Amino acid sequence: MANNNEKMSREEAGRKGGKKTAREHNKDFYEDIGQKGGEKTAKEHDKEFYQEIGEKGGNKTSEEHGKEFYEDIGEKGGKKTAREHDKEFYQEIGEKGGEQTSKNQDKEFYQEIGKKGGKKSGGDQD
């Protein structure tokens, strides 16, 4: 910390102000300013902005974490989803996924995945 004869750095002043704000305000205060900030950001930025920052965040996360990190969070998310949804939910999303895949893929795609499935199950699919 700066002594009385020196000016405080911006970093030090910011840290000091942040600590004081944290002492003086509660969770509701932070939720309120977070919501206001989010609403203002949404008004000022378009879809491309969010895509860009999402990509940057995703790239940074993938640089900092390995395969095990993604396996762990995927497993946790899958378990939570399974607890919160029933059979009909999975039927509905499966149907939507199947319809979308059929729109985007051709006959060769299905032939290729059929071959792969046949090989995994031990069938002779050549």
C-alpha positions as a printed NumPy array, in Angstrom:
array([[  0.   ,   0.   ,   0.   ],
       [  1.181,   3.524,  -0.737],
       [  2.472,   5.573,   2.136],
       [  1.225,   9.117,   2.817],
       [  3.881,  10.743,   0.596],
       [  3.073,   8.664,  -2.508],
       [  0.112,   8.636,  -4.84 ],
       [ -1.959,   5.483,  -4.907],
       [ -1.887,   3.495,  -8.167],
       [ -5.108,   3.039, -10.115],
       [ -4.943,  -0.669,  -9.411],
       [ -4.591,  -0.074,  -5.689],
       [ -7.377,   2.535,  -5.661],
       [ -9.661,   0.179,  -7.57 ],
       [ -8.965,  -2.685,  -5.198],
       [ -9.572,  -0.436,  -2.187],
       [-12.841,   0.878,  -3.657],
       [-13.992,  -2.633,  -4.536],
       [-13.393,  -3.852,  -1.001],
       [-15.314,  -0.899,   0.444],
       [-18.239,  -1.491,  -1.944],
       [-18.299,  -5.176,  -1.034],
       [-18.47 ,  -4.302,   2.679],
       [-21.29 ,  -1.795,   2.176],
       [-23.58 ,  -3.708,  -0.219],
       [-25.362,  -7.06 ,  -0.266],
       [-26.211,  -9.697,  -2.863],
       [-29.343,  -7.824,  -4.01 ],
       [-27.239,  -4.784,  -4.915],
       [-24.948,  -6.858,  -7.123],
       [-27.878,  -8.693,  -8.729],
       [-29.533,  -5.36 ,  -9.511],
       [-26.475,  -3.732, -11.098],
       [-25.693,  -6.957, -12.956],
       [-29.177,  -7.059, -14.442],
       [-29.031,  -3.381, -15.423],
       [-25.631,  -3.896, -17.029],
       [-26.829,  -6.952, -18.897],
       [-29.898,  -5.142, -20.217],
       [-27.815,  -2.176, -21.366],
       [-25.301,  -4.463, -23.07 ],
       [-28.111,  -6.327, -24.825],
       [-29.52 ,  -3.05 , -26.17 ],
       [-26.131,  -1.877, -27.439],
       [-24.859,  -5.081, -29.062],
       [-26.046,  -7.491, -31.735],
       [-25.946, -11.26 , -32.198],
       [-22.452, -11.141, -33.734],
       [-21.072,  -9.465, -30.591],
       [-22.329, -12.316, -28.416],
       [-21.059, -14.917, -30.886],
       [-17.624, -13.298, -30.862],
       [-17.303, -13.091, -27.084],
       [-18.701, -16.609, -26.747],
       [-16.096, -17.923, -29.155],
       [-13.312, -16.07 , -27.336],
       [-14.489, -17.459, -23.999],
       [-14.784, -20.959, -25.397],
       [-11.3  , -20.805, -26.904],
       [ -9.817, -19.514, -23.643],
       [-11.559, -22.235, -21.66 ],
       [-10.374, -24.963, -24.025],
       [ -6.788, -23.641, -23.767],
       [ -6.917, -23.766, -19.968],
       [ -8.717, -27.091, -19.475],
       [ -8.135, -30.592, -20.752],
       [-10.403, -33.36 , -21.934],
       [-11.148, -34.47 , -18.358],
       [-12.64 , -31.051, -17.535],
       [-15.151, -31.343, -20.368],
       [-15.951, -34.956, -19.495],
       [-16.606, -33.931, -15.9  ],
       [-18.88 , -30.988, -16.68 ],
       [-20.653, -33.007, -19.386],
       [-21.343, -35.807, -16.926],
       [-22.603, -33.362, -14.286],
       [-24.842, -31.63 , -16.825],
       [-26.173, -34.944, -18.099],
       [-27.03 , -36.136, -14.61 ],
       [-28.781, -32.871, -13.762],
       [-30.748, -32.948, -17.028],
       [-31.768, -36.558, -16.365],
       [-33.03 , -35.608, -12.886],
       [-35.05 , -32.673, -14.209],
       [-36.645, -34.212, -17.323],
       [-38.797, -37.21 , -18.132],
       [-39.006, -39.726, -20.977],
       [-41.189, -37.427, -23.097],
       [-38.525, -34.714, -23.008],
       [-35.929, -37.073, -24.46 ],
       [-38.378, -38.363, -27.065],
       [-39.149, -34.802, -28.152],
       [-35.528, -33.672, -28.437],
       [-34.596, -36.931, -30.167],
       [-37.33 , -36.4  , -32.719],
       [-36.256, -32.783, -33.306],
       [-32.647, -33.851, -33.701],
       [-33.58 , -36.616, -36.104],
       [-35.696, -34.267, -38.219],
       [-32.916, -31.679, -38.362],
       [-30.317, -34.298, -39.256],
       [-32.487, -35.671, -42.049],
       [-32.831, -32.158, -43.492],
       [-29.071, -31.543, -43.397],
       [-27.709, -34.948, -44.462],
       [-27.865, -37.025, -47.608],
       [-28.084, -40.757, -48.34 ],
       [-24.276, -41.185, -48.181],
       [-24.238, -39.897, -44.595],
       [-26.662, -42.59 , -43.489],
       [-24.767, -45.261, -45.418],
       [-21.527, -44.231, -43.674],
       [-22.979, -44.227, -40.164],
       [-24.685, -47.535, -40.942],
       [-21.322, -49.049, -41.867],
       [-19.742, -47.711, -38.685],
       [-22.589, -49.071, -36.581],
       [-22.358, -52.428, -38.286],
       [-18.605, -52.657, -37.635],
       [-19.048, -51.773, -33.944],
       [-21.724, -54.391, -33.511],
       [-19.589, -57.031, -35.226],
       [-21.575, -57.205, -38.464],
       [-19.931, -57.552, -41.851],
       [-20.862, -54.235, -43.486],
       [-18.597, -53.566, -46.484]])
